[in-house]
Coordinates of C-alpha atoms in Angstrom, one line a residue:
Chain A
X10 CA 0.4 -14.4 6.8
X11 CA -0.1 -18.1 5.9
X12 CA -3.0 -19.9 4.4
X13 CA -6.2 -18.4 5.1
X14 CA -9.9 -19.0 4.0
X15 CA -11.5 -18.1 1.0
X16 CA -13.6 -15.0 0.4
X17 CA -13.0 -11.7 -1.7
X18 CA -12.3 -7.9 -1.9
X19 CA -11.4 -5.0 -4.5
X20 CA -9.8 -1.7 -4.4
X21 CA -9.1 1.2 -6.3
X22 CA -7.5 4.4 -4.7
X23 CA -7.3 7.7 -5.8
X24 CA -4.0 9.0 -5.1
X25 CA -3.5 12.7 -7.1
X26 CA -1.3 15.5 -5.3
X27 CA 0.6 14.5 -1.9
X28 CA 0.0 17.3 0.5
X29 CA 3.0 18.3 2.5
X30 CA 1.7 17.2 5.8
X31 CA 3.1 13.8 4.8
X32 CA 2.4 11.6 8.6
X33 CA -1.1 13.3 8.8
X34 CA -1.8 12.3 4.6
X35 CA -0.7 9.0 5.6
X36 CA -3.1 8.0 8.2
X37 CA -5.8 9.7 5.8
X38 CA -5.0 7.5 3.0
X39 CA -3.9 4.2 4.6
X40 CA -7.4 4.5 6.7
X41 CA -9.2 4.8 3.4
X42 CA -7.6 1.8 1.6
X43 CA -8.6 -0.2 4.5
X44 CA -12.0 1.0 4.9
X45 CA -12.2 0.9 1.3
X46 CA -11.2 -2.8 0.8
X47 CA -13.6 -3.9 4.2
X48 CA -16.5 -2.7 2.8
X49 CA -16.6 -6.1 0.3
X50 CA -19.6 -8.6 1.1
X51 CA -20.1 -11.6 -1.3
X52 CA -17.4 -13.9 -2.0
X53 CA -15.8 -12.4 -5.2
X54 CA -15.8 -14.7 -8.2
X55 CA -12.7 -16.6 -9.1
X56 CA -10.5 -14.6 -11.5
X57 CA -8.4 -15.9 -14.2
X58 CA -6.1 -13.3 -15.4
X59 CA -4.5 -14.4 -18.6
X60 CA -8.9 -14.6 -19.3
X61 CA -8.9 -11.2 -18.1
X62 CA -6.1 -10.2 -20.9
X63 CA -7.8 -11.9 -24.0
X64 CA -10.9 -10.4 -23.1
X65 CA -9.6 -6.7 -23.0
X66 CA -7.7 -7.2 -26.1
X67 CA -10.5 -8.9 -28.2
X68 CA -12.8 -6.6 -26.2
X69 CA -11.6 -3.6 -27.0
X70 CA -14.0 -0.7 -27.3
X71 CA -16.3 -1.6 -25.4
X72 CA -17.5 -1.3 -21.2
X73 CA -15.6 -3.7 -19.0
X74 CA -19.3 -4.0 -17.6
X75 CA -20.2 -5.4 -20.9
X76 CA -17.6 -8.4 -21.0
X77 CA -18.4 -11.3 -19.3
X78 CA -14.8 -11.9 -17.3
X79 CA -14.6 -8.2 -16.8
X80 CA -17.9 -7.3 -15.2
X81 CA -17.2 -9.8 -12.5
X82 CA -13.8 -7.2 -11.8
X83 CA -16.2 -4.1 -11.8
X84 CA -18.2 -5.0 -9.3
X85 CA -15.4 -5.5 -6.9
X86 CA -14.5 -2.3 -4.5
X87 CA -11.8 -0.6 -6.3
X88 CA -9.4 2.1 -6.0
X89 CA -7.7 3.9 -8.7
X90 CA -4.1 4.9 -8.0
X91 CA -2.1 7.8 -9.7
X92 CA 1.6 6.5 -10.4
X93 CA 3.4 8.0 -12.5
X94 CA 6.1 6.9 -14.7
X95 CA 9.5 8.2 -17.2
X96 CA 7.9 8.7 -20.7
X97 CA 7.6 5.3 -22.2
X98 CA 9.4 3.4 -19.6
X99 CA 8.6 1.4 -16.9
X100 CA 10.8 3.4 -14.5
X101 CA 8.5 4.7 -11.6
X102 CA 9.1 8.0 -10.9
X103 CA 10.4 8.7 -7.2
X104 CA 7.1 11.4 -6.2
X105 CA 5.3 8.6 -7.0
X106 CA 7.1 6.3 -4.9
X107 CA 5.0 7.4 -1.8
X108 CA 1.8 6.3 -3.1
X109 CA 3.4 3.2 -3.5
X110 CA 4.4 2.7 0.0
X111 CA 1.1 3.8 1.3
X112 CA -0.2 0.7 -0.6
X113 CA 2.1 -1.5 0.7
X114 CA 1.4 -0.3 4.1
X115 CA -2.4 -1.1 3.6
X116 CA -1.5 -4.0 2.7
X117 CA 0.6 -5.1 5.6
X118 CA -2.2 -4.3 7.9
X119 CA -4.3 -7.3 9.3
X120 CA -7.0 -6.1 7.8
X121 CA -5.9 -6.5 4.4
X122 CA -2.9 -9.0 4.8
X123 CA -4.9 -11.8 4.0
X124 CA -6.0 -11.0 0.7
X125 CA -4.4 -10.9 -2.5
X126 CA -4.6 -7.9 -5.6
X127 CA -5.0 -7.6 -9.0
X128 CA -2.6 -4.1 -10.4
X129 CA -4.5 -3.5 -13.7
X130 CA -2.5 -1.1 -15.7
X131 CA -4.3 1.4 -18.3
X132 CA -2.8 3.7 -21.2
X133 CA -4.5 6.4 -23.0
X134 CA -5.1 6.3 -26.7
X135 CA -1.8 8.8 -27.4
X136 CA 0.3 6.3 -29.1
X137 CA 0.9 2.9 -30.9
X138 CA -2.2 0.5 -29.6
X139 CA 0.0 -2.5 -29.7
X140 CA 3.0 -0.8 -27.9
X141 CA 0.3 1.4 -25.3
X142 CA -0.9 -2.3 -24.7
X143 CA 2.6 -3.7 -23.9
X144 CA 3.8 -0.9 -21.4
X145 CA 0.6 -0.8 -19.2
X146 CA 1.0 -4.6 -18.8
X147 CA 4.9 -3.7 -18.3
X148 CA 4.1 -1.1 -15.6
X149 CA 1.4 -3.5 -14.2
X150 CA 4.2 -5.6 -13.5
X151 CA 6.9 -3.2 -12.1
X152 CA 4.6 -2.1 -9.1
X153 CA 3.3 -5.5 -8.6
X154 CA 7.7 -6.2 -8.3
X155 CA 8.2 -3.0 -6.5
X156 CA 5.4 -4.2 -3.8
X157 CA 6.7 -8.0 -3.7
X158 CA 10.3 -6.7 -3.5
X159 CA 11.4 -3.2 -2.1
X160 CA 7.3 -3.4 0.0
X161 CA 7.9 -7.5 0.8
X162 CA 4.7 -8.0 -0.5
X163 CA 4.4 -12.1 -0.8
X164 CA 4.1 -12.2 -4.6
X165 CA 1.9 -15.2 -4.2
X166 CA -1.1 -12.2 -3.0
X167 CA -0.3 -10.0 -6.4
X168 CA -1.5 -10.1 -10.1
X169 CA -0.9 -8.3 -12.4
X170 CA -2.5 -7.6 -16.2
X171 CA -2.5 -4.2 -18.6
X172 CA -5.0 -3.9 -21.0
X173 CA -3.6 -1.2 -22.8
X174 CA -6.1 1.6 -24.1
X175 CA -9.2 -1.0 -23.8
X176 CA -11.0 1.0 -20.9
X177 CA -11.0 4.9 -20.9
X178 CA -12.6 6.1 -18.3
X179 CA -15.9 6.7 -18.9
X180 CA -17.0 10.4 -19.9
X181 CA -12.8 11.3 -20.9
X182 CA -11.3 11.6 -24.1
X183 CA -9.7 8.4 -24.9
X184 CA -6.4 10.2 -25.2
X185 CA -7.0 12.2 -22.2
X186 CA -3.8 11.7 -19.8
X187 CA -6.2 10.6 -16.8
X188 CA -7.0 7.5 -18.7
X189 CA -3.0 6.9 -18.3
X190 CA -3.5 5.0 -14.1
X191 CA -3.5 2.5 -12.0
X192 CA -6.4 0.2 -10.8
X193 CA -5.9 -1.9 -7.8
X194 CA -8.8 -4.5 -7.1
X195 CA -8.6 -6.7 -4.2
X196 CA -9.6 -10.1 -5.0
X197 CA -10.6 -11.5 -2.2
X198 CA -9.0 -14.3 0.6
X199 CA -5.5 -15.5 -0.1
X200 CA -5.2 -19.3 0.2
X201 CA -1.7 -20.7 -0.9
X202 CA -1.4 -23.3 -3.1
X203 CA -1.1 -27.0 -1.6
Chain B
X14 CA 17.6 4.6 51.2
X15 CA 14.3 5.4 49.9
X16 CA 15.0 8.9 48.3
X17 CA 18.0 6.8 46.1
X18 CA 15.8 4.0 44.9
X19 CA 13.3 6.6 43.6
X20 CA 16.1 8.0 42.1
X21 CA 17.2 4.6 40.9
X22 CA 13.8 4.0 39.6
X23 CA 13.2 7.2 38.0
X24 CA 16.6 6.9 36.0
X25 CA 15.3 2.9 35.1
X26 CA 12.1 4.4 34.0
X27 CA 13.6 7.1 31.7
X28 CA 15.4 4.9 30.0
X29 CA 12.6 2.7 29.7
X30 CA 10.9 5.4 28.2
X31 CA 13.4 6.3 26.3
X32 CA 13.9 2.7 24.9
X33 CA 10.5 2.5 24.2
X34 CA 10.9 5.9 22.0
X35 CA 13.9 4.9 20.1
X36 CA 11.7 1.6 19.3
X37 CA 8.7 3.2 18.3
X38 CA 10.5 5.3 15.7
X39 CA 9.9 2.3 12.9
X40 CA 8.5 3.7 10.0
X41 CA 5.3 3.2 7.6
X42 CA 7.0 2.5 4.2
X43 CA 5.2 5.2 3.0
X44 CA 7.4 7.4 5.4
X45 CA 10.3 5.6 5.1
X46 CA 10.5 5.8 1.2
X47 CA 9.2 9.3 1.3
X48 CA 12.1 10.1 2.8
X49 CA 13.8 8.3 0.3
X50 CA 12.5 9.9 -2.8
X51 CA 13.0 13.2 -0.9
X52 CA 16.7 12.8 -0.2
X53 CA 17.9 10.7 -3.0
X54 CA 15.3 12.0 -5.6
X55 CA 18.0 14.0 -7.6
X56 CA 20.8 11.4 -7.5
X57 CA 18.3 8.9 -8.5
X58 CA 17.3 11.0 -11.4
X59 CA 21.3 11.9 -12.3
X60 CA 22.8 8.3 -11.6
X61 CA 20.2 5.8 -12.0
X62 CA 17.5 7.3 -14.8
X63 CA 15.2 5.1 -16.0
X64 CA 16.0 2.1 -13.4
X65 CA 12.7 0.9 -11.6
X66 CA 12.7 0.8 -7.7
X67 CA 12.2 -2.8 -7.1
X68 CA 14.2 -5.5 -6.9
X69 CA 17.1 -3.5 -5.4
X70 CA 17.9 -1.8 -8.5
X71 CA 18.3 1.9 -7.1
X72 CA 19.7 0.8 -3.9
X73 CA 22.5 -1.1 -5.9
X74 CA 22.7 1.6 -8.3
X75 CA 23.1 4.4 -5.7
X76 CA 25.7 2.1 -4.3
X77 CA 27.6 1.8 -7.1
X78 CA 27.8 5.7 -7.8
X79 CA 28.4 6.1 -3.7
X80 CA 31.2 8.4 -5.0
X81 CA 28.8 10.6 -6.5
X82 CA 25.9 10.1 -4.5
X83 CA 25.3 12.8 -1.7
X84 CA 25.5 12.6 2.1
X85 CA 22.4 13.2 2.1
X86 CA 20.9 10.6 0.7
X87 CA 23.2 8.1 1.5
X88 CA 22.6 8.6 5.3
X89 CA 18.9 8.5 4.7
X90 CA 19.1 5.0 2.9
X91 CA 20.9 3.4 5.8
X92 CA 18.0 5.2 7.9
X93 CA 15.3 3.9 5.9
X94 CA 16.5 0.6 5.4
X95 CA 17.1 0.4 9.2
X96 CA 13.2 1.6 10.3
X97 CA 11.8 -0.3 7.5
X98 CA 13.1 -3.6 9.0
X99 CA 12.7 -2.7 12.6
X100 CA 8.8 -2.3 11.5
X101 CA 9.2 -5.6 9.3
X102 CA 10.5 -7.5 12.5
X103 CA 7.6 -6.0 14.5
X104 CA 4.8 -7.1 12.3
X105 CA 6.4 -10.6 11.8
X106 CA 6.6 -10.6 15.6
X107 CA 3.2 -9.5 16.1
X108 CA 1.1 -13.0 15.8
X109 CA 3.7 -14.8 18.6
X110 CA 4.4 -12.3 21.1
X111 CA 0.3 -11.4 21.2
X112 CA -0.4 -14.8 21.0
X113 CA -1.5 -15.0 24.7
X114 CA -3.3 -11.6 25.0
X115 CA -5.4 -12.7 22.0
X116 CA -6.1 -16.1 23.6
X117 CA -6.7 -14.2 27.2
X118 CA -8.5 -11.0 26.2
X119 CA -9.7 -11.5 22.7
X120 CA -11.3 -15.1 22.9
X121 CA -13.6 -15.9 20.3
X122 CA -13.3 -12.8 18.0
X123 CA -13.1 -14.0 14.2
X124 CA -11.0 -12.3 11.6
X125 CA -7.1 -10.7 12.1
X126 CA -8.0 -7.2 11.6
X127 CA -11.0 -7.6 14.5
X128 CA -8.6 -9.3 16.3
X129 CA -6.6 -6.6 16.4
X130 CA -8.8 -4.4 17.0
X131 CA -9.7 -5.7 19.9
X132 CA -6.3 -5.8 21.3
X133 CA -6.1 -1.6 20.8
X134 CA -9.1 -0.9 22.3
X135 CA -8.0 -3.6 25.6
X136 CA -6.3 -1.6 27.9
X137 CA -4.8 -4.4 29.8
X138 CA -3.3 -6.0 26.9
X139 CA 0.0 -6.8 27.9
X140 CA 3.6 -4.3 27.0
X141 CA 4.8 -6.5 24.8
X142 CA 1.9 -7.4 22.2
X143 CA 1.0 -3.2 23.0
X144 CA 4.3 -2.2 22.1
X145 CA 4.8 -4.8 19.3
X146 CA 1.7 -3.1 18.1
X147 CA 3.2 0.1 18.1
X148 CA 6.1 -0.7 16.4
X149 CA 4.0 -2.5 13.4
X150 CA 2.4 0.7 13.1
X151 CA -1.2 -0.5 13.7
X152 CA -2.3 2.1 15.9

């Protein structure tokens, strides 16, 4: 878990209903954050994220393919995960908690261990811009401290940003609830800091 | 003489086994905190609304209502907490106690998760690294 080269990775993961058949669900999903986050190639680009923040705020409207910081994150393998929280909080409601832990187990594998993650929260357009803006970074932050505490996660591997109602999923309403997620994006090789 | 070690051996091996069951019973976190939301979900909900699971916020607040808080749920904390680290240890355990499997059987493969992969698939890796493997949940 110590220093290791330099290369990159991305994921987003699609978490919606948990079956009941929790063990065999498990193995389903852990499998395909693995396979999803191997599949990277290139290096990925270096990432600054307080960048990544102006750009969705001054950006706002348009693609994240169309902004320059941005469309270096889009091409990254991606997952997007469904965590919900308490109305306007950043409380993490306990069904949720699950997805959570399958993460964290992903990211305890030695597959994955050696890279580090960018939680990128989003909000739909229900809602003060300013405040919708605040929260997803808020709840960006509680599940990057729910992985680095309850999941002992090294904090050093996670980042964290929200960029509020800037990026809708394409297609949706922008006050459709499914713009309301989680995007985890694996940015490649963890090396600590000298 | 020969009849008693069998016996001898077969009780050893049983509670081999059975050692080896009782170890394997870590847990994924997913599992483990599963169970969690499962048995605690409601007391969480009544004692501790809007208090986010990190940072040992729910664990300190379901021990601060412990009065209130179910059997249930309090049994399943201790539980969870218990696999969780068991798993924790196993992983952390993992690099050292396969160190010399790796060296002996895996020579020259690049990257952790090949690495590993390697040591699954070897069946002459030894019981140690195998069952440290197990017990990280890698398999």
């Amino acid at each position: 878990m110590l220093a290791r080269s330099f290369k990159t990775l991305a994921i987003l993961l699609a978490v919606g209903v948990l079956p009941a058949d929790l063990a065999f669900a498990q193995q389903v999903s852990q499998q395909r954050i693995i396979s999803g986050l191997g599949k990277l190639k290139a290096n990925a680009p270096a990432i600054d994220v307080e960048l990544l923040r102006q750009e969705a705020i001054t950006g706002a409207g348009k693609q994240m393919s169309a902004l320059p910081n941005w469309s270096k994150i889009a091409k990254l393998p991606q997952m997007v995960v469904e965590i919900n929280f308490e109305n306007d909080s950043v409380a993490i409601q306990p069904t949720s908690y699950r997805t959570l832990g399958m993460i964290a187990d992903a990211l305890h594998h030695p597959n994955l261990w050696a890279y580090k993650f960018l939680v990128i929260g989003h909000a739909s357009s229900t809602g003060d811009e300013k405040h919708n803006l605040d929260l997803s970074e808020q709840r960006a932050v509680a599940i990057k401290e729910v992985l680095a505490t309850t999941f002992a996660v090294d904090p050093q591997r996670l980042y964290a940003v929200g960029v509020g109602e800037a990026f809708p999923i394409e297609g949706t309403n922008t006050d459709a609830a499914n713009n309301r997620r989680v995007q985890l994006v694996n940015l490649g090789v963890f090396t600590r800091k000298q | 003489m020969s009849r008693r070690s069998n016996l001898f051996a077969a009780v050893t091996l049983a509670c081999i086994t059975h050692a080896g069951l009782v170890q394997a019973e870590t847990m994924s976190y997913a599992d483990a905190i599963t169970k969690l939301a499962d048995d605690c979900g409601g007391d969480i909900r009544k004692f501790c609304k809007g208090l986010n699971l990190g940072g040992g916020r729910i664990a300190d607040c379901l021990e601060q209502n412990a009065a209130k808080v179910s059997p249930v749920c309090k049994a399943s904390v201790t539980s969870v907490v218990q696999s969780i680290s068991l798993r924790e240890q196993a992983q952390a355990a993992y690099s050292d106690v396969c160190k010399g499997d790796i060296a002996q059987r895996c020579r020259g493969i690049k990257g952790d998760g090949n690495i590993l992969a390697c040591l699954v698939k070897n069946k002459l890796v030894s019981g140690k690294c195998s069952q440290a493997i197990t017990d990280a949940g890698w398999r």
